[in-house]
PDB file of C-alpha atoms in Angstrom:
ATOM      1  CA  MET A  28     200.753  44.587  -2.619  1.00 44.00           C
ATOM      2  CA  ALA A  29     203.953  45.549  -0.781  1.00 49.00           C
ATOM      3  CA  THR A  30     206.960  46.142  -2.983  1.00 55.00           C
ATOM      4  CA  ALA A  31     210.269  44.621  -1.933  1.00 69.00           C
ATOM      5  CA  LEU A  32     213.050  47.203  -1.984  1.00 80.00           C
ATOM      6  CA  PRO A  33     216.365  45.755  -0.735  1.00 82.00           C
ATOM      7  CA  GLY A  34     217.553  47.252   2.552  1.00 86.00           C
ATOM      8  CA  LEU A  35     214.220  48.961   3.188  1.00 92.00           C
ATOM      9  CA  PRO A  36     211.066  47.974   5.071  1.00 94.00           C
ATOM     10  CA  SER A  37     207.919  47.267   3.028  1.00 94.00           C
ATOM     11  CA  LEU A  38     206.841  50.345   1.128  1.00 96.00           C
ATOM     12  CA  PRO A  39     203.938  51.991   2.979  1.00 97.00           C
ATOM     13  CA  PRO A  40     200.944  52.412   0.615  1.00 97.00           C
ATOM     14  CA  GLN A  41     201.157  56.197   1.053  1.00 97.00           C
ATOM     15  CA  PHE A  42     204.538  56.090  -0.680  1.00 98.00           C
ATOM     16  CA  LYS A  43     203.307  54.515  -3.909  1.00 97.00           C
ATOM     17  CA  PRO A  44     204.041  57.802  -5.779  1.00 97.00           C
ATOM     18  CA  ILE A  45     207.795  57.352  -5.080  1.00 97.00           C
ATOM     19  CA  GLN A  46     207.931  53.605  -5.746  1.00 97.00           C
ATOM     20  CA  HIS A  47     209.262  53.956  -9.306  1.00 97.00           C
ATOM     21  CA  HIS A  48     211.830  56.587  -8.324  1.00 98.00           C
ATOM     22  CA  LEU A  49     213.175  54.205  -5.671  1.00 97.00           C
ATOM     23  CA  ARG A  50     213.246  51.376  -8.189  1.00 96.00           C
ATOM     24  CA  THR A  51     215.172  53.643 -10.590  1.00 97.00           C
ATOM     25  CA  ALA A  52     217.618  54.413  -7.761  1.00 97.00           C
ATOM     26  CA  GLN A  53     218.312  50.700  -7.298  1.00 95.00           C
ATOM     27  CA  GLU A  54     218.732  50.129 -11.002  1.00 96.00           C
ATOM     28  CA  HIS A  55     221.369  52.871 -11.086  1.00 96.00           C
ATOM     29  CA  ASP A  56     223.352  51.968  -7.960  1.00 94.00           C
ATOM     30  CA  LYS A  57     226.080  50.440 -10.119  1.00 94.00           C
ATOM     31  CA  ARG A  58     225.326  52.065 -13.486  1.00 96.00           C
ATOM     32  CA  ASP A  59     225.336  55.672 -12.265  1.00 97.00           C
ATOM     33  CA  PRO A  60     225.562  56.179  -8.467  1.00 96.00           C
ATOM     34  CA  VAL A  61     225.016  59.936  -8.803  1.00 97.00           C
ATOM     35  CA  VAL A  62     221.643  59.335 -10.460  1.00 98.00           C
ATOM     36  CA  ALA A  63     220.864  56.728  -7.764  1.00 97.00           C
ATOM     37  CA  TYR A  64     221.765  59.238  -5.029  1.00 97.00           C
ATOM     38  CA  TYR A  65     219.497  61.989  -6.348  1.00 98.00           C
ATOM     39  CA  CYS A  66     216.607  59.562  -6.992  1.00 98.00           C
ATOM     40  CA  ARG A  67     216.749  58.668  -3.294  1.00 97.00           C
ATOM     41  CA  LEU A  68     217.041  62.315  -2.297  1.00 97.00           C
ATOM     42  CA  TYR A  69     213.923  63.097  -4.333  1.00 98.00           C
ATOM     43  CA  SER A  70     212.135  60.105  -2.793  1.00 98.00           C
ATOM     44  CA  ILE A  71     212.912  61.116   0.766  1.00 97.00           C
ATOM     45  CA  GLN A  72     211.930  64.740   0.201  1.00 96.00           C
ATOM     46  CA  THR A  73     208.685  63.739  -1.474  1.00 97.00           C
ATOM     47  CA  GLY A  74     208.016  61.047   1.130  1.00 97.00           C
ATOM     48  CA  MET A  75     208.440  63.570   3.957  1.00 96.00           C
ATOM     49  CA  LYS A  76     205.871  65.812   2.294  1.00 96.00           C
ATOM     50  CA  ILE A  77     203.417  62.905   1.914  1.00 97.00           C
ATOM     51  CA  ASP A  78     203.676  61.482   5.445  1.00 95.00           C
ATOM     52  CA  SER A  79     206.430  61.781   8.003  1.00 92.00           C
ATOM     53  CA  LYS A  80     204.176  61.276  11.027  1.00 91.00           C
ATOM     54  CA  SER A  81     202.796  57.747  10.897  1.00 94.00           C
ATOM     55  CA  PRO A  82     205.144  55.171  12.496  1.00 94.00           C
ATOM     56  CA  GLU A  83     205.464  53.005   9.364  1.00 95.00           C
ATOM     57  CA  CYS A  84     206.312  56.005   7.177  1.00 96.00           C
ATOM     58  CA  ARG A  85     208.820  57.384   9.721  1.00 95.00           C
ATOM     59  CA  LYS A  86     210.491  53.984   9.930  1.00 95.00           C
ATOM     60  CA  PHE A  87     210.718  53.758   6.150  1.00 96.00           C
ATOM     61  CA  LEU A  88     212.067  57.314   5.776  1.00 97.00           C
ATOM     62  CA  SER A  89     214.623  56.745   8.512  1.00 96.00           C
ATOM     63  CA  LYS A  90     216.003  53.646   6.755  1.00 96.00           C
ATOM     64  CA  LEU A  91     216.014  55.480   3.439  1.00 97.00           C
ATOM     65  CA  MET A  92     217.936  58.325   5.095  1.00 96.00           C
ATOM     66  CA  ASP A  93     220.476  55.767   6.384  1.00 96.00           C
ATOM     67  CA  GLN A  94     220.985  54.575   2.796  1.00 95.00           C
ATOM     68  CA  LEU A  95     221.371  58.129   1.552  1.00 95.00           C
ATOM     69  CA  GLU A  96     223.925  59.049   4.226  1.00 95.00           C
ATOM     70  CA  THR A  97     225.954  55.912   3.462  1.00 94.00           C
ATOM     71  CA  LEU A  98     225.813  56.657  -0.256  1.00 94.00           C
ATOM     72  CA  LYS A  99     226.984  60.219   0.304  1.00 94.00           C
ATOM     73  CA  LYS A 100     229.987  58.956   2.276  1.00 94.00           C
ATOM     74  CA  GLN A 101     230.808  56.479  -0.499  1.00 94.00           C
ATOM     75  CA  LEU A 102     230.610  59.264  -3.060  1.00 94.00           C
ATOM     76  CA  ALA A 103     232.734  61.721  -1.059  1.00 91.00           C
ATOM     77  CA  GLY A 104     234.910  63.625  -3.497  1.00 90.00           C
ATOM     78  CA  ASN A 105     232.436  63.282  -6.360  1.00 95.00           C
ATOM     79  CA  GLU A 106     231.619  66.857  -7.277  1.00 95.00           C
ATOM     80  CA  SER A 107     228.175  65.910  -8.635  1.00 96.00           C
ATOM     81  CA  VAL A 108     227.217  65.042  -5.059  1.00 95.00           C
ATOM     82  CA  ALA A 109     229.348  67.641  -3.250  1.00 92.00           C
ATOM     83  CA  GLN A 110     227.912  70.461  -5.370  1.00 93.00           C
ATOM     84  CA  GLU A 111     224.213  70.222  -6.171  1.00 93.00           C
ATOM     85  CA  VAL A 112     224.521  72.574  -9.133  1.00 95.00           C
ATOM     86  CA  VAL A 113     226.842  70.017 -10.764  1.00 97.00           C
ATOM     87  CA  GLY A 114     224.469  67.221  -9.718  1.00 97.00           C
ATOM     88  CA  ASN A 115     221.597  69.088 -11.345  1.00 97.00           C
ATOM     89  CA  ALA A 116     223.462  69.189 -14.676  1.00 98.00           C
ATOM     90  CA  HIS A 117     224.425  65.506 -14.352  1.00 98.00           C
ATOM     91  CA  VAL A 118     220.856  64.275 -13.753  1.00 98.00           C
ATOM     92  CA  GLU A 119     219.416  66.599 -16.400  1.00 98.00           C
ATOM     93  CA  ASN A 120     221.927  65.427 -19.034  1.00 98.00           C
ATOM     94  CA  TYR A 121     221.241  61.804 -18.157  1.00 98.00           C
ATOM     95  CA  ALA A 122     217.452  62.304 -18.388  1.00 98.00           C
ATOM     96  CA  LEU A 123     217.717  64.093 -21.728  1.00 97.00           C
ATOM     97  CA  LYS A 124     220.069  61.441 -23.112  1.00 98.00           C
ATOM     98  CA  LEU A 125     217.439  58.782 -22.331  1.00 98.00           C
ATOM     99  CA  PHE A 126     214.717  60.983 -23.789  1.00 98.00           C
ATOM    100  CA  LEU A 127     216.637  61.564 -27.038  1.00 98.00           C
ATOM    101  CA  TYR A 128     217.400  57.846 -27.409  1.00 98.00           C
ATOM    102  CA  ALA A 129     213.719  56.923 -26.992  1.00 98.00           C
ATOM    103  CA  ASP A 130     212.602  59.764 -29.253  1.00 97.00           C
ATOM    104  CA  SER A 131     215.023  58.661 -31.964  1.00 97.00           C
ATOM    105  CA  GLU A 132     213.739  55.082 -31.768  1.00 97.00           C
ATOM    106  CA  ASP A 133     210.178  56.387 -31.894  1.00 96.00           C
ATOM    107  CA  ARG A 134     210.835  58.548 -34.973  1.00 95.00           C
ATOM    108  CA  SER A 135     212.539  55.594 -36.678  1.00 96.00           C
ATOM    109  CA  GLY A 136     209.481  53.429 -36.049  1.00 94.00           C
ATOM    110  CA  ARG A 137     211.345  51.083 -33.712  1.00 95.00           C
ATOM    111  CA  PHE A 138     208.948  50.350 -30.865  1.00 94.00           C
ATOM    112  CA  HIS A 139     210.189  48.091 -28.091  1.00 94.00           C
ATOM    113  CA  LYS A 140     210.264  47.663 -24.310  1.00 95.00           C
ATOM    114  CA  ASN A 141     213.637  49.349 -23.915  1.00 96.00           C
ATOM    115  CA  MET A 142     212.503  52.557 -25.600  1.00 96.00           C
ATOM    116  CA  ILE A 143     209.310  52.600 -23.513  1.00 97.00           C
ATOM    117  CA  LYS A 144     211.417  52.239 -20.382  1.00 98.00           C
ATOM    118  CA  SER A 145     213.752  55.007 -21.560  1.00 98.00           C
ATOM    119  CA  PHE A 146     210.829  57.391 -22.071  1.00 98.00           C
ATOM    120  CA  TYR A 147     209.419  56.485 -18.662  1.00 98.00           C
ATOM    121  CA  THR A 148     212.748  56.674 -16.806  1.00 98.00           C
ATOM    122  CA  SER A 149     213.503  60.055 -18.379  1.00 98.00           C
ATOM    123  CA  SER A 150     210.148  61.323 -17.048  1.00 98.00           C
ATOM    124  CA  LEU A 151     211.013  60.023 -13.554  1.00 98.00           C
ATOM    125  CA  LEU A 152     214.428  61.718 -13.653  1.00 98.00           C
ATOM    126  CA  LEU A 153     212.795  64.967 -14.729  1.00 98.00           C
ATOM    127  CA  ASP A 154     210.684  64.640 -11.546  1.00 98.00           C
ATOM    128  CA  VAL A 155     213.949  64.234  -9.618  1.00 98.00           C
ATOM    129  CA  LEU A 156     215.196  67.592 -10.949  1.00 98.00           C
ATOM    130  CA  SER A 157     212.620  69.275  -8.724  1.00 98.00           C
ATOM    131  CA  VAL A 158     214.985  68.756  -5.755  1.00 97.00           C
ATOM    132  CA  PHE A 159     217.103  71.532  -7.274  1.00 96.00           C
ATOM    133  CA  GLY A 160     214.243  73.981  -7.765  1.00 96.00           C
ATOM    134  CA  GLU A 161     211.351  74.579 -10.126  1.00 97.00           C
ATOM    135  CA  LEU A 162     211.482  72.759 -13.444  1.00 97.00           C
ATOM    136  CA  THR A 163     212.018  74.802 -16.593  1.00 97.00           C
ATOM    137  CA  GLU A 164     209.144  74.984 -19.079  1.00 98.00           C
ATOM    138  CA  GLU A 165     211.197  72.827 -21.474  1.00 97.00           C
ATOM    139  CA  ASN A 166     211.686  70.114 -18.855  1.00 97.00           C
ATOM    140  CA  LEU A 167     208.001  70.214 -17.941  1.00 98.00           C
ATOM    141  CA  GLN A 168     207.123  69.671 -21.609  1.00 98.00           C
ATOM    142  CA  HIS A 169     209.680  66.855 -21.987  1.00 97.00           C
ATOM    143  CA  ARG A 170     208.320  65.146 -18.868  1.00 98.00           C
ATOM    144  CA  LYS A 171     204.725  65.352 -20.041  1.00 98.00           C
ATOM    145  CA  TYR A 172     205.610  64.097 -23.536  1.00 98.00           C
ATOM    146  CA  ALA A 173     207.833  61.253 -22.270  1.00 98.00           C
ATOM    147  CA  ARG A 174     205.205  60.004 -19.829  1.00 97.00           C
ATOM    148  CA  TRP A 175     202.469  60.159 -22.441  1.00 97.00           C
ATOM    149  CA  LYS A 176     204.613  58.409 -25.061  1.00 97.00           C
ATOM    150  CA  ALA A 177     205.606  55.635 -22.648  1.00 97.00           C
ATOM    151  CA  THR A 178     201.954  54.952 -21.780  1.00 97.00           C
ATOM    152  CA  TYR A 179     200.740  55.237 -25.366  1.00 97.00           C
ATOM    153  CA  ILE A 180     203.361  52.927 -26.909  1.00 96.00           C
ATOM    154  CA  HIS A 181     203.036  50.451 -24.031  1.00 96.00           C
ATOM    155  CA  ASN A 182     199.281  50.229 -24.604  1.00 95.00           C
ATOM    156  CA  CYS A 183     199.712  49.895 -28.380  1.00 95.00           C
ATOM    157  CA  LEU A 184     202.167  47.007 -28.018  1.00 93.00           C
ATOM    158  CA  LYS A 185     199.950  45.351 -25.423  1.00 92.00           C
ATOM    159  CA  ASN A 186     196.962  45.528 -27.764  1.00 93.00           C
ATOM    160  CA  GLY A 187     198.933  44.451 -30.826  1.00 92.00           C
ATOM    161  CA  GLU A 188     198.541  47.867 -32.489  1.00 92.00           C
ATOM    162  CA  THR A 189     201.173  49.871 -34.336  1.00 89.00           C
ATOM    163  CA  PRO A 190     201.848  53.250 -32.708  1.00 90.00           C
ATOM    164  CA  GLN A 191     201.231  56.229 -34.992  1.00 83.00           C
TER     165      GLN A 191
ATOM    166  CA  THR B   3     199.067  60.133  26.035  1.00 60.00           C
ATOM    167  CA  GLY B   4     197.845  61.595  22.740  1.00 69.00           C
ATOM    168  CA  SER B   5     199.861  64.773  23.139  1.00 72.00           C
ATOM    169  CA  LEU B   6     202.936  62.774  24.263  1.00 67.00           C
ATOM    170  CA  SER B   7     202.878  60.597  21.143  1.00 70.00           C
ATOM    171  CA  ALA B   8     202.286  63.701  19.004  1.00 68.00           C
ATOM    172  CA  SER B   9     205.319  65.280  20.637  1.00 70.00           C
ATOM    173  CA  VAL B  10     207.462  62.184  19.979  1.00 68.00           C
ATOM    174  CA  ALA B  11     206.312  62.142  16.347  1.00 65.00           C
ATOM    175  CA  SER B  12     207.152  65.821  15.991  1.00 71.00           C
ATOM    176  CA  THR B  13     210.640  65.306  17.451  1.00 73.00           C
ATOM    177  CA  GLU B  14     211.339  62.417  15.093  1.00 67.00           C
ATOM    178  CA  GLN B  15     210.033  64.485  12.192  1.00 68.00           C
ATOM    179  CA  ASP B  16     212.414  67.292  13.156  1.00 86.00           C
ATOM    180  CA  GLU B  17     215.260  64.807  13.357  1.00 90.00           C
ATOM    181  CA  LEU B  18     214.575  63.651   9.799  1.00 93.00           C
ATOM    182  CA  SER B  19     214.446  67.258   8.600  1.00 93.00           C
ATOM    183  CA  GLN B  20     217.741  67.987  10.330  1.00 94.00           C
ATOM    184  CA  ARG B  21     219.410  64.928   8.826  1.00 95.00           C
ATOM    185  CA  LEU B  22     218.166  65.968   5.408  1.00 94.00           C
ATOM    186  CA  ALA B  23     219.485  69.512   5.865  1.00 94.00           C
ATOM    187  CA  ARG B  24     222.883  68.175   7.015  1.00 93.00           C
ATOM    188  CA  LEU B  25     222.997  65.851   4.027  1.00 92.00           C
ATOM    189  CA  ARG B  26     222.421  68.781   1.711  1.00 90.00           C
ATOM    190  CA  ASP B  27     224.890  70.986   3.609  1.00 81.00           C
ATOM    191  CA  GLN B  28     222.103  73.390   4.485  1.00 63.00           C
ATOM    192  CA  VAL B  29     223.081  73.720   8.158  1.00 52.00           C
TER     193      VAL B  29
END
């Protein structure tokens, strides 16, 4: 099923792997535009690696690039966008803040949708860090743990079980 | 016709790469 992303054509099926990163970008347009900017940058880079030849993918990537260029103009003067090393720290701090919130809820035995989403979003933002270079071993571990926890707790709640 | 459309696709692909490089101040 095609996913509606405002301002973009229907998501080509090849781009399913970046669907959640694009959704995270939209969710952060107002909350944290720097995070939104780098989520889109990750999506376009990853999308170009997946398929930049087929007409539907080229059309999608071109529109996404338009959005990114507009966003960069709007964020002119923001050093997290002007300097990628600052952007790297910004996105990493944001991802770890979400991770620590979800982890704290988990360790306190408070299982709910918001903490599942925080674990999952932190894993997506750790993916985004790859635009700045290879992930550190610590970030790789955090990403793996966050993704596993999000899936595990989601399944437990769905099945009426208490996560261990 | 096949090689023409391949050439067009390649040009558009290059254009995307160039726009991405400009965006990231890598040109």
